[in-house]
Amino acid sequence: MKYVSTRGAWHDDPQPFRAILLEGLAPDGGLAVPQQYPRFTAAELAALRGASYAELAVAVLSRYITDIPLVDLRGIVETTYTAATFGSDDITPLSTLEPRVHLLHVSNGPTLAFKDIALQLLGSLFEYVLRDEHRVLNILGATSGDTGSSAEYAMRGKRNIAVFMLSPHGRMSAFQQAQMYSLADPNIHNLAVEGTFDDCQDIVKALSGNAQFKRAHSLGAVNSINWARIAAQVVYYFKGYFAATTRDGEPVSFAVPTGNFGNVLAGHVARAMGLPVAQLIIATNENDVLDEFFRTGRYRPRGAAETHATSSPSMDISKASNFERYMFDVVGRDPVRLRELWRDLDRGGGFDVAGTPLWDRVRESGFASGRSTHADRVATIRDVHQRCGLLIDPHTADGVKVGRELRRPDVPLVCIETALPAKFSATIREAVGFEAPRPAAYADLESRPQRCTVVPADPSAVEAIVAQHALAAGASATQRQRA
Ligand SMILES: *Cc1c(COP(=O)(O)O)cnc(C)c1O
């Protein structure tokens, strides 16, 4: 399997998986996509029924990762998806809310959110490829809480990798802060910036925009547009599909809370690979750019001023990066046409495909969409708790609310649980009057010793720290010679 960019780069020189694993954007600003989606035949799908999570992961990932020997890939998968890390042998167990409506628990990893599924694999893949190629990677990132902790838990203790994570000093929840700052691994550097999340992002941009500094210190990122993250997420659509059906070929719909379009893109890919998916129901919160597109054909990303802070904060996104990969399929995988749309986006702030052949393709692609508000979240959390005795987090509640509204009654619905309720205690208390219980391993989280370096919101201060503590490629080369 080889990869091309959505905007045309690499079309004459498609890249192997390893080359796109450690890169961010393609050189033309586009995103890496496989040259085609590998398809499972009905017989191949039937043979996967009953497979373990790791077996499904190997079946799916080996179609995308063809430049790591299968035996090594199997080893990576088996050490990543363990009951010790994800709480059960099922990794992503399914429970039933009401007849034909299920909840797929993909949030039982170390940071209690679905991003662990992809990032834990990414950590293992990075370590493998870096060791194989005698390279080091210094990951530089900014977080307002969630993605950063997921990346730190994925990279802690990994050889040839260091993480420098910038977070806004004193602006995260006590839980989020403790989750990150209590990590004692020497390769994890928490930099608490005296400023806002935007300041953190600006500093990361400044440092990674300095090509010489970036090269000198082997800087990289763990971003939401990494293809390996999407491929890892495809696996739980397969797992959820088999768990919710008893008959081969029976269709299933999924309800997916959406921000950056990463999670639901994996559903779109799973369908393109042959999984019998009826509807992909996307749920936005008050930041409804994607709902607007799927209802009207108009895609109009918002500015920061128009982006609301909501009680499902991980979906407070105005521009959905992974949407570009979906639109690449809608335009028939034609990079020229894709570039035209994105040129309109950059020029006029949006595009509108209503009334064009593209709109027909969007409608045929099986998406449905809806929107959920704070009142909807609270009501849904309360209702699910009263009727099923289960607590769900606010993001999951957005998905359940919209999924119940738009589902076809005859098709089983799988709602994807994107975080555990313990992470969002204020909204849970508002809905049901008490705090969500925490997994036992987190009971004393806030009282563990914490460690971070407070830095001013100044790129040169951060630059100095990175320069001092970054892993150097030379060092590991020397170690090799000695070994
Ligand atoms: C990241 C995140 C989302 C949004 O997922 P996308 O892949 O960006 O669409 C939803 N819920 C939670 C809890 C998240 O952390």
mmCIF file of N, CA and C and ligand atoms in Angstrom, residues 113-115 146 257-263 314-315 395 418-419, ligand 1:
data_model
loop_
_atom_site.group_PDB
_atom_site.id
_atom_site.type_symbol
_atom_site.label_atom_id
_atom_site.label_comp_id
_atom_site.label_asym_id
_atom_site.label_seq_id
_atom_site.Cartn_x
_atom_site.Cartn_y
_atom_site.Cartn_z
ATOM 1 N N ALA A 113 -10.386 8.480 27.310
ATOM 2 C CA ALA A 113 -11.014 9.028 26.103
ATOM 3 C C ALA A 113 -10.601 8.182 24.901
ATOM 4 N N PHE A 114 -11.403 8.232 23.833
ATOM 5 C CA PHE A 114 -11.171 7.329 22.696
ATOM 6 C C PHE A 114 -9.840 7.587 21.997
ATOM 7 N N LYS A 115 -9.254 8.775 22.208
ATOM 8 C CA LYS A 115 -8.003 9.077 21.507
ATOM 9 C C LYS A 115 -6.889 8.103 21.885
ATOM 10 N N ASP A 146 -6.857 17.575 26.701
ATOM 11 C CA ASP A 146 -7.138 16.183 26.369
ATOM 12 C C ASP A 146 -6.120 15.492 25.465
ATOM 13 N N PRO A 257 -20.049 11.496 17.889
ATOM 14 C CA PRO A 257 -19.833 12.902 18.230
ATOM 15 C C PRO A 257 -18.616 13.411 17.470
ATOM 16 N N THR A 258 -18.721 14.578 16.871
ATOM 17 C CA THR A 258 -17.700 15.004 15.914
ATOM 18 C C THR A 258 -17.134 16.375 16.202
ATOM 19 N N GLY A 259 -15.806 16.485 16.090
ATOM 20 C CA GLY A 259 -15.133 17.773 16.173
ATOM 21 C C GLY A 259 -14.279 17.959 14.944
ATOM 22 N N ASN A 260 -13.163 17.205 14.929
ATOM 23 C CA ASN A 260 -12.202 17.316 13.847
ATOM 24 C C ASN A 260 -12.482 16.340 12.710
ATOM 25 N N PHE A 261 -13.583 15.613 12.778
ATOM 26 C CA PHE A 261 -13.978 14.655 11.745
ATOM 27 C C PHE A 261 -13.047 13.443 11.691
ATOM 28 N N GLY A 262 -12.265 13.208 12.755
ATOM 29 C CA GLY A 262 -11.321 12.090 12.727
ATOM 30 C C GLY A 262 -12.009 10.766 13.009
ATOM 31 N N ASN A 263 -12.807 10.741 14.065
ATOM 32 C CA ASN A 263 -13.487 9.520 14.467
ATOM 33 C C ASN A 263 -14.430 9.039 13.359
ATOM 34 N N SER A 314 -14.325 19.052 23.804
ATOM 35 C CA SER A 314 -13.421 18.461 22.811
ATOM 36 C C SER A 314 -14.002 18.530 21.404
ATOM 37 N N MET A 315 -15.214 19.075 21.283
ATOM 38 C CA MET A 315 -15.816 19.265 19.970
ATOM 39 C C MET A 315 -15.961 20.752 19.635
ATOM 40 N N HIS A 395 -19.984 14.424 25.593
ATOM 41 C CA HIS A 395 -19.765 14.243 24.151
ATOM 42 C C HIS A 395 -20.568 13.046 23.639
ATOM 43 N N THR A 418 -17.090 8.481 23.547
ATOM 44 C CA THR A 418 -15.786 9.071 23.264
ATOM 45 C C THR A 418 -14.997 9.464 24.506
ATOM 46 N N ALA A 419 -15.627 9.463 25.678
ATOM 47 C CA ALA A 419 -14.875 9.718 26.927
ATOM 48 C C ALA A 419 -15.678 9.149 28.079
HETATM 49 C C1 LIG B 1 -11.473 14.438 20.323
HETATM 50 C C2 LIG B 1 -12.797 14.179 20.906
HETATM 51 C C3 LIG B 1 -13.989 14.237 20.143
HETATM 52 C C4 LIG B 1 -13.989 14.636 18.683
HETATM 53 O O1 LIG B 1 -13.389 13.667 17.885
HETATM 54 P P1 LIG B 1 -12.944 14.009 16.389
HETATM 55 O O2 LIG B 1 -12.162 12.846 15.949
HETATM 56 O O3 LIG B 1 -12.125 15.257 16.483
HETATM 57 O O4 LIG B 1 -14.174 14.219 15.610
HETATM 58 C C5 LIG B 1 -15.184 13.923 20.742
HETATM 59 N N1 LIG B 1 -15.243 13.595 22.048
HETATM 60 C C6 LIG B 1 -14.136 13.536 22.828
HETATM 61 C C7 LIG B 1 -14.285 13.191 24.269
HETATM 62 C C8 LIG B 1 -12.881 13.820 22.300
HETATM 63 O O5 LIG B 1 -11.789 13.776 23.086
#
